[in-house]
Every structure is written in C-alpha cells, then in structure tokens.
PDB file of C-alpha atoms in Angstrom:
ATOM      1  CA  GLN A   1      -5.304-117.585 168.027  1.00 87.00           C
ATOM      2  CA  VAL A   2      -7.800-120.406 167.446  1.00 91.00           C
ATOM      3  CA  TYR A   3     -11.226-119.875 165.943  1.00 94.00           C
ATOM      4  CA  LEU A   4     -14.110-122.307 166.406  1.00 96.00           C
ATOM      5  CA  VAL A   5     -17.301-122.389 164.357  1.00 96.00           C
ATOM      6  CA  GLU A   6     -20.237-124.642 165.219  1.00 96.00           C
ATOM      7  CA  SER A   7     -22.947-125.932 162.926  1.00 96.00           C
ATOM      8  CA  GLY A   8     -25.744-128.476 162.936  1.00 97.00           C
ATOM      9  CA  GLY A   9     -28.133-127.094 165.527  1.00 97.00           C
ATOM     10  CA  GLY A  10     -31.839-126.935 164.933  1.00 97.00           C
ATOM     11  CA  LEU A  11     -35.301-128.012 165.990  1.00 98.00           C
ATOM     12  CA  VAL A  12     -36.055-131.683 166.542  1.00 98.00           C
ATOM     13  CA  GLN A  13     -38.766-133.741 168.205  1.00 98.00           C
ATOM     14  CA  ALA A  14     -38.092-135.711 171.358  1.00 98.00           C
ATOM     15  CA  GLY A  15     -36.463-139.003 170.499  1.00 98.00           C
ATOM     16  CA  GLY A  16     -34.837-137.583 167.399  1.00 98.00           C
ATOM     17  CA  SER A  17     -31.188-137.000 166.582  1.00 98.00           C
ATOM     18  CA  LEU A  18     -28.877-134.173 165.646  1.00 98.00           C
ATOM     19  CA  ARG A  19     -25.198-134.023 164.798  1.00 98.00           C
ATOM     20  CA  LEU A  20     -23.222-130.945 165.764  1.00 98.00           C
ATOM     21  CA  SER A  21     -19.939-130.105 164.079  1.00 97.00           C
ATOM     22  CA  CYS A  22     -17.155-127.737 165.038  1.00 97.00           C
ATOM     23  CA  ALA A  23     -14.419-126.592 162.704  1.00 96.00           C
ATOM     24  CA  ALA A  24     -11.193-125.128 164.061  1.00 95.00           C
ATOM     25  CA  SER A  25      -8.961-122.693 162.256  1.00 94.00           C
ATOM     26  CA  GLY A  26      -5.987-120.538 163.073  1.00 92.00           C
ATOM     27  CA  ARG A  27      -3.167-121.977 165.172  1.00 87.00           C
ATOM     28  CA  THR A  28      -4.780-125.412 165.350  1.00 86.00           C
ATOM     29  CA  ARG A  29      -1.549-127.309 166.033  1.00 84.00           C
ATOM     30  CA  SER A  30      -1.649-125.947 169.575  1.00 85.00           C
ATOM     31  CA  ILE A  31      -4.999-127.585 170.433  1.00 90.00           C
ATOM     32  CA  ASP A  32      -4.940-130.322 173.073  1.00 92.00           C
ATOM     33  CA  ASN A  33      -8.515-131.127 174.084  1.00 95.00           C
ATOM     34  CA  MET A  34     -11.871-130.300 172.589  1.00 96.00           C
ATOM     35  CA  GLY A  35     -15.380-130.528 173.908  1.00 97.00           C
ATOM     36  CA  TRP A  36     -18.957-129.406 173.912  1.00 98.00           C
ATOM     37  CA  TYR A  37     -20.709-127.344 176.555  1.00 98.00           C
ATOM     38  CA  ARG A  38     -24.307-126.228 176.736  1.00 98.00           C
ATOM     39  CA  GLN A  39     -26.225-123.485 178.470  1.00 98.00           C
ATOM     40  CA  ALA A  40     -29.978-123.208 178.870  1.00 97.00           C
ATOM     41  CA  PRO A  41     -31.675-119.963 179.941  1.00 94.00           C
ATOM     42  CA  GLY A  42     -31.201-119.293 183.644  1.00 94.00           C
ATOM     43  CA  THR A  43     -28.568-122.007 184.071  1.00 95.00           C
ATOM     44  CA  GLN A  44     -24.802-122.183 184.209  1.00 96.00           C
ATOM     45  CA  ARG A  45     -22.837-123.481 181.281  1.00 97.00           C
ATOM     46  CA  GLU A  46     -22.138-127.185 181.748  1.00 97.00           C
ATOM     47  CA  LEU A  47     -19.800-129.682 180.171  1.00 98.00           C
ATOM     48  CA  VAL A  48     -21.562-132.148 177.890  1.00 98.00           C
ATOM     49  CA  ALA A  49     -18.646-134.123 176.481  1.00 98.00           C
ATOM     50  CA  SER A  50     -14.916-133.788 175.987  1.00 98.00           C
ATOM     51  CA  ILE A  51     -12.252-135.579 174.002  1.00 97.00           C
ATOM     52  CA  THR A  52      -8.477-135.501 174.231  1.00 95.00           C
ATOM     53  CA  TRP A  53      -6.078-135.269 171.316  1.00 89.00           C
ATOM     54  CA  GLY A  54      -5.626-139.040 171.574  1.00 89.00           C
ATOM     55  CA  GLY A  55      -9.345-139.769 171.553  1.00 92.00           C
ATOM     56  CA  LEU A  56     -10.140-140.371 175.233  1.00 96.00           C
ATOM     57  CA  THR A  57     -13.690-139.238 175.980  1.00 98.00           C
ATOM     58  CA  ASN A  58     -15.709-138.070 178.941  1.00 98.00           C
ATOM     59  CA  TYR A  59     -19.460-137.444 179.196  1.00 98.00           C
ATOM     60  CA  ALA A  60     -21.883-135.820 181.554  1.00 98.00           C
ATOM     61  CA  ASP A  61     -24.036-138.399 183.317  1.00 98.00           C
ATOM     62  CA  SER A  62     -27.162-136.901 181.798  1.00 97.00           C
ATOM     63  CA  VAL A  63     -26.052-137.667 178.235  1.00 98.00           C
ATOM     64  CA  LYS A  64     -24.048-140.848 178.716  1.00 98.00           C
ATOM     65  CA  GLY A  65     -25.259-143.545 176.372  1.00 97.00           C
ATOM     66  CA  ARG A  66     -27.084-141.065 174.140  1.00 98.00           C
ATOM     67  CA  PHE A  67     -24.360-138.685 172.917  1.00 98.00           C
ATOM     68  CA  THR A  68     -21.073-139.519 171.237  1.00 98.00           C
ATOM     69  CA  ILE A  69     -18.174-137.116 170.771  1.00 98.00           C
ATOM     70  CA  SER A  70     -15.520-137.605 168.121  1.00 96.00           C
ATOM     71  CA  ARG A  71     -12.705-135.669 166.502  1.00 94.00           C
ATOM     72  CA  ASP A  72     -10.655-135.744 163.359  1.00 89.00           C
ATOM     73  CA  ASN A  73      -7.243-134.265 164.015  1.00 80.00           C
ATOM     74  CA  ALA A  74      -6.339-134.191 160.338  1.00 83.00           C
ATOM     75  CA  GLU A  75      -9.507-132.321 159.414  1.00 80.00           C
ATOM     76  CA  LYS A  76      -9.351-130.193 162.588  1.00 89.00           C
ATOM     77  CA  THR A  77     -12.948-130.879 163.519  1.00 93.00           C
ATOM     78  CA  THR A  78     -14.942-132.297 166.382  1.00 95.00           C
ATOM     79  CA  ALA A  79     -18.499-133.577 166.301  1.00 97.00           C
ATOM     80  CA  LEU A  80     -21.229-134.429 168.772  1.00 98.00           C
ATOM     81  CA  GLN A  81     -23.755-137.044 167.728  1.00 98.00           C
ATOM     82  CA  MET A  82     -26.880-136.616 169.831  1.00 98.00           C
ATOM     83  CA  ASN A  83     -29.418-139.439 169.827  1.00 98.00           C
ATOM     84  CA  ASN A  84     -32.673-139.931 171.707  1.00 98.00           C
ATOM     85  CA  LEU A  85     -32.904-136.229 172.403  1.00 98.00           C
ATOM     86  CA  LYS A  86     -35.016-135.000 175.294  1.00 98.00           C
ATOM     87  CA  PRO A  87     -36.613-131.592 175.915  1.00 98.00           C
ATOM     88  CA  GLU A  88     -34.143-131.002 178.738  1.00 97.00           C
ATOM     89  CA  ASP A  89     -31.342-131.156 176.166  1.00 98.00           C
ATOM     90  CA  SER A  90     -32.549-127.858 174.711  1.00 98.00           C
ATOM     91  CA  ALA A  91     -29.789-125.273 175.034  1.00 98.00           C
ATOM     92  CA  VAL A  92     -27.176-123.325 173.177  1.00 98.00           C
ATOM     93  CA  TYR A  93     -24.291-125.688 172.508  1.00 98.00           C
ATOM     94  CA  TYR A  94     -20.757-124.313 172.453  1.00 98.00           C
ATOM     95  CA  CYS A  95     -17.638-125.848 171.012  1.00 98.00           C
ATOM     96  CA  HIS A  96     -14.573-125.570 173.244  1.00 97.00           C
ATOM     97  CA  ALA A  97     -10.875-126.133 172.784  1.00 96.00           C
ATOM     98  CA  ASP A  98      -7.903-125.716 175.067  1.00 94.00           C
ATOM     99  CA  ALA A  99      -4.301-125.306 174.098  1.00 91.00           C
ATOM    100  CA  THR A 100      -0.878-125.098 175.668  1.00 87.00           C
ATOM    101  CA  ILE A 101       1.396-122.565 174.080  1.00 85.00           C
ATOM    102  CA  GLY A 102       4.921-121.308 174.539  1.00 85.00           C
ATOM    103  CA  PRO A 103       8.179-122.970 175.597  1.00 88.00           C
ATOM    104  CA  VAL A 104       8.327-125.146 178.715  1.00 88.00           C
ATOM    105  CA  GLU A 105       9.738-122.307 180.793  1.00 91.00           C
ATOM    106  CA  ALA A 106       6.824-120.061 179.864  1.00 91.00           C
ATOM    107  CA  VAL A 107       3.978-122.420 179.018  1.00 89.00           C
ATOM    108  CA  ARG A 108       0.433-121.089 179.029  1.00 89.00           C
ATOM    109  CA  THR A 109      -2.953-122.772 178.811  1.00 91.00           C
ATOM    110  CA  VAL A 110      -5.694-120.925 176.973  1.00 93.00           C
ATOM    111  CA  ASP A 111      -9.343-121.648 176.234  1.00 95.00           C
ATOM    112  CA  TYR A 112     -11.233-120.966 173.035  1.00 96.00           C
ATOM    113  CA  TRP A 113     -14.974-120.889 172.445  1.00 97.00           C
ATOM    114  CA  GLY A 114     -17.268-120.919 169.473  1.00 97.00           C
ATOM    115  CA  GLN A 115     -20.267-118.639 169.188  1.00 97.00           C
ATOM    116  CA  GLY A 116     -22.762-121.416 169.890  1.00 97.00           C
ATOM    117  CA  THR A 117     -25.537-123.187 168.024  1.00 97.00           C
ATOM    118  CA  GLN A 118     -29.127-123.508 169.228  1.00 98.00           C
ATOM    119  CA  VAL A 119     -30.626-126.936 169.861  1.00 98.00           C
ATOM    120  CA  THR A 120     -34.342-127.085 170.587  1.00 98.00           C
ATOM    121  CA  VAL A 121     -36.100-130.353 171.396  1.00 98.00           C
ATOM    122  CA  SER A 122     -39.887-130.363 171.402  1.00 97.00           C
ATOM    123  CA  SER A 123     -41.925-132.782 173.493  1.00 92.00           C
TER     124      SER A 123
END
C-alpha cells in the first residue's frame, strides 16, 4: 500500500503563487509515476501535471508555462509550483501515484490518491 499526503494549499490573490507538496509513504519503491489532478465543483477531475520516475514531465495546456512539477525520489516527494495563478485554477488538488507490482507473470498496475488540498484564487 502507498499513502499520499498533500500540503500547501490555501487562499491566494490572482497573479500570486503557491507550492503544493505531496509526501509518499508505505511501499514507495513500487511507485512509477506521480502527478497532480484537480477538481472544481461541478467538473470532472482533470490532470494538471505528471512526472515519471526519470523526471519526464507533462502538463495540461491550461497550466503550461505557469506550473512546474518536480519530484525527489530519495525523499519520496513530489511538488507542484504554481505561479501566476488565475481564479479558474481554484479547485481541490489531488496528488496521484501509480505503481506496478508483482512478478512479470502476474504484474498489476494500481493507482493511489491523496485526500486533496484546497486551492482558492481570488480575483
């Protein structure tokens, strides 16, 4: 089992910055990729940014150039630096990790989620 705990959410004015952190515990050696998703009221959860074990990143078009995802494999953490925040960025942000477990003849992929942290951007 992998456990994810987010921190760093809060209230910020438009144009401001926040840094979200996610700490992983449990069977962390099984983690492959990590990422951040967000969900605003009345909307589906969407991918914000992801990062592979080796550091390759991917971003939603809406945040490209403003957000930066990083990870520290030794510290078992991932972070999302959010700059130039906009009101439409307001949402609950969730840390995500996926893992492959088991031998090659019985490999499984599982997904883990944190409880979420609220980000509110005022205009």
